[in-house]
Amino acid sequence: MSDGKLGHWLAIAASLVVLSTVVAAIAVIGSPSAQRDAKLDHKRVRDLSRIVHAASSYAGHENALPRDLATLAGQPGMRLSIVDPADGSPYTYEVTGDRTFRLCAVFATDTARTADEPWGGDEWSHGAGRHCFDRKTRNTDGQR
């Protein structure tokens, strides 16, 4: 085999190795858009978790839940994200009882399909689309 043909075959082999590596990497870590969706959902879960903690704190001080998220976010010294990081639509918040409330958000991913993601455990498991979480604040004596 001449040096020209050998070089040609080595170039083809190297190209195939590079291509298969890229395809394998995308299969393992997901496409850039899937990674972006997962990152946004992780931010949504983090926002909702912070809202739950802030609502519990508010209820402990005020002996009642805030009437809406704007009231909660408007507390002095409070830095709370109450809108979706992708489109800016507000998260849904509804008081359902003296110490209970519901938080809803629209998710891009299904945590059942991304079991290796750090969602915060089953407490924040969700499917793709709109999903609501029912939560209960701590009582004023610190018990749930």
CSV table of C-alpha atoms in Angstrom, one decimal, residues 5-131:
chain,number,residue,atom,x,y,z
A,5,LYS,CA,-3.5,5.5,0.4
A,6,LEU,CA,-2.4,4.7,3.9
A,7,GLY,CA,-2.7,8.3,4.9
A,8,HIS,CA,-6.1,8.5,3.3
A,9,TRP,CA,-7.3,5.4,5.3
A,10,LEU,CA,-5.9,6.8,8.5
A,11,ALA,CA,-7.7,10.1,8.0
A,12,ILE,CA,-11.0,8.2,7.5
A,13,ALA,CA,-10.4,6.1,10.6
A,14,ALA,CA,-9.5,9.1,12.7
A,15,SER,CA,-12.7,10.9,11.4
A,16,LEU,CA,-14.8,7.9,12.3
A,17,VAL,CA,-13.3,7.8,15.8
A,18,VAL,CA,-14.0,11.5,16.4
A,19,LEU,CA,-17.5,11.2,15.0
A,20,SER,CA,-18.3,8.1,17.2
A,21,THR,CA,-16.9,9.9,20.3
A,22,VAL,CA,-19.1,12.9,19.7
A,23,VAL,CA,-22.2,10.7,19.2
A,24,ALA,CA,-21.4,8.8,22.3
A,25,ALA,CA,-20.9,11.9,24.3
A,26,ILE,CA,-24.3,13.3,23.2
A,27,ALA,CA,-26.0,10.0,24.0
A,28,VAL,CA,-24.5,10.0,27.5
A,29,ILE,CA,-24.8,13.7,28.6
A,30,GLY,CA,-27.7,14.7,26.3
A,31,SER,CA,-28.0,17.3,23.7
A,32,PRO,CA,-27.3,21.0,24.6
A,33,SER,CA,-31.0,21.7,24.6
A,34,ALA,CA,-31.7,18.8,26.9
A,35,GLN,CA,-28.9,20.0,29.3
A,36,ARG,CA,-30.4,23.5,29.2
A,37,ASP,CA,-33.9,22.2,30.0
A,38,ALA,CA,-32.5,20.2,32.9
A,39,LYS,CA,-30.6,23.2,34.2
A,40,LEU,CA,-33.7,25.4,34.1
A,41,ASP,CA,-35.8,22.7,35.9
A,42,HIS,CA,-33.1,22.5,38.6
A,43,LYS,CA,-33.4,26.3,39.0
A,44,ARG,CA,-37.2,26.0,39.2
A,45,VAL,CA,-36.9,23.4,42.0
A,46,ARG,CA,-34.4,25.5,43.8
A,47,ASP,CA,-36.8,28.6,43.5
A,48,LEU,CA,-39.7,26.6,44.8
A,49,SER,CA,-37.7,25.2,47.7
A,50,ARG,CA,-36.7,28.7,48.7
A,51,ILE,CA,-40.3,29.8,48.5
A,52,VAL,CA,-41.4,27.0,50.8
A,53,HIS,CA,-38.7,28.0,53.4
A,54,ALA,CA,-39.6,31.7,53.1
A,55,ALA,CA,-43.4,30.9,53.5
A,56,SER,CA,-42.6,28.8,56.6
A,57,SER,CA,-40.6,31.6,58.1
A,58,TYR,CA,-43.3,34.2,57.2
A,59,ALA,CA,-46.0,32.0,58.8
A,60,GLY,CA,-43.9,31.7,61.9
A,61,HIS,CA,-43.6,35.4,62.3
A,62,GLU,CA,-47.0,36.5,61.0
A,63,ASN,CA,-49.0,33.5,62.2
A,64,ALA,CA,-50.5,33.2,58.7
A,65,LEU,CA,-49.4,32.4,55.2
A,66,PRO,CA,-48.7,35.3,52.8
A,67,ARG,CA,-51.7,36.0,50.5
A,68,ASP,CA,-49.5,35.9,47.4
A,69,LEU,CA,-45.9,35.5,46.3
A,70,ALA,CA,-45.4,39.2,45.8
A,71,THR,CA,-46.2,39.8,49.4
A,72,LEU,CA,-43.6,37.1,50.4
A,73,ALA,CA,-41.0,38.4,48.0
A,74,GLY,CA,-41.6,42.0,49.2
A,75,GLN,CA,-40.4,41.3,52.8
A,76,PRO,CA,-37.5,43.4,53.9
A,77,GLY,CA,-34.2,41.7,53.1
A,78,MET,CA,-35.9,39.0,51.0
A,79,ARG,CA,-34.3,38.0,47.7
A,80,LEU,CA,-36.7,35.5,46.3
A,81,SER,CA,-37.3,34.5,42.6
A,82,ILE,CA,-41.0,34.1,42.1
A,83,VAL,CA,-41.0,33.8,38.3
A,84,ASP,CA,-40.0,31.1,35.8
A,85,PRO,CA,-36.4,31.5,34.7
A,86,ALA,CA,-37.2,30.8,31.1
A,87,ASP,CA,-40.2,32.9,30.3
A,88,GLY,CA,-40.7,35.1,33.3
A,89,SER,CA,-44.2,33.8,34.0
A,90,PRO,CA,-45.0,33.8,37.8
A,91,TYR,CA,-45.0,30.5,39.7
A,92,THR,CA,-48.5,29.6,40.9
A,93,TYR,CA,-49.1,29.9,44.6
A,94,GLU,CA,-52.4,29.1,46.4
A,95,VAL,CA,-53.2,29.0,50.1
A,96,THR,CA,-55.1,25.7,50.7
A,97,GLY,CA,-55.5,25.8,54.5
A,98,ASP,CA,-54.2,27.5,57.7
A,99,ARG,CA,-50.7,26.1,57.2
A,100,THR,CA,-50.9,24.5,53.8
A,101,PHE,CA,-50.3,25.8,50.3
A,102,ARG,CA,-49.8,24.7,46.7
A,103,LEU,CA,-46.9,25.7,44.5
A,104,CYS,CA,-47.0,25.0,40.7
A,105,ALA,CA,-44.5,25.4,37.9
A,106,VAL,CA,-44.1,24.3,34.3
A,107,PHE,CA,-41.2,21.8,33.9
A,108,ALA,CA,-39.4,20.9,30.7
A,109,THR,CA,-38.2,17.5,31.8
A,110,ASP,CA,-39.5,14.4,33.6
A,111,THR,CA,-37.4,13.5,36.7
A,112,ALA,CA,-38.3,9.8,36.2
A,113,ARG,CA,-36.3,9.9,32.9
A,114,THR,CA,-33.4,11.8,34.5
A,115,ALA,CA,-32.9,9.8,37.7
A,116,ASP,CA,-29.3,10.9,38.0
A,117,GLU,CA,-30.1,14.6,38.3
A,118,PRO,CA,-29.9,16.3,41.7
A,119,TRP,CA,-33.5,17.3,42.0
A,120,GLY,CA,-33.7,17.2,45.7
A,121,GLY,CA,-35.1,13.7,46.1
A,122,ASP,CA,-38.7,12.5,45.7
A,123,GLU,CA,-39.9,15.6,47.4
A,124,TRP,CA,-39.5,17.5,44.2
A,125,SER,CA,-40.2,14.7,41.6
A,126,HIS,CA,-42.1,16.0,38.6
A,127,GLY,CA,-43.1,15.2,35.1
A,128,ALA,CA,-42.8,17.4,32.1
A,129,GLY,CA,-45.4,20.1,31.9
A,130,ARG,CA,-47.3,21.8,34.7
A,131,HIS,CA,-46.8,20.2,38.1
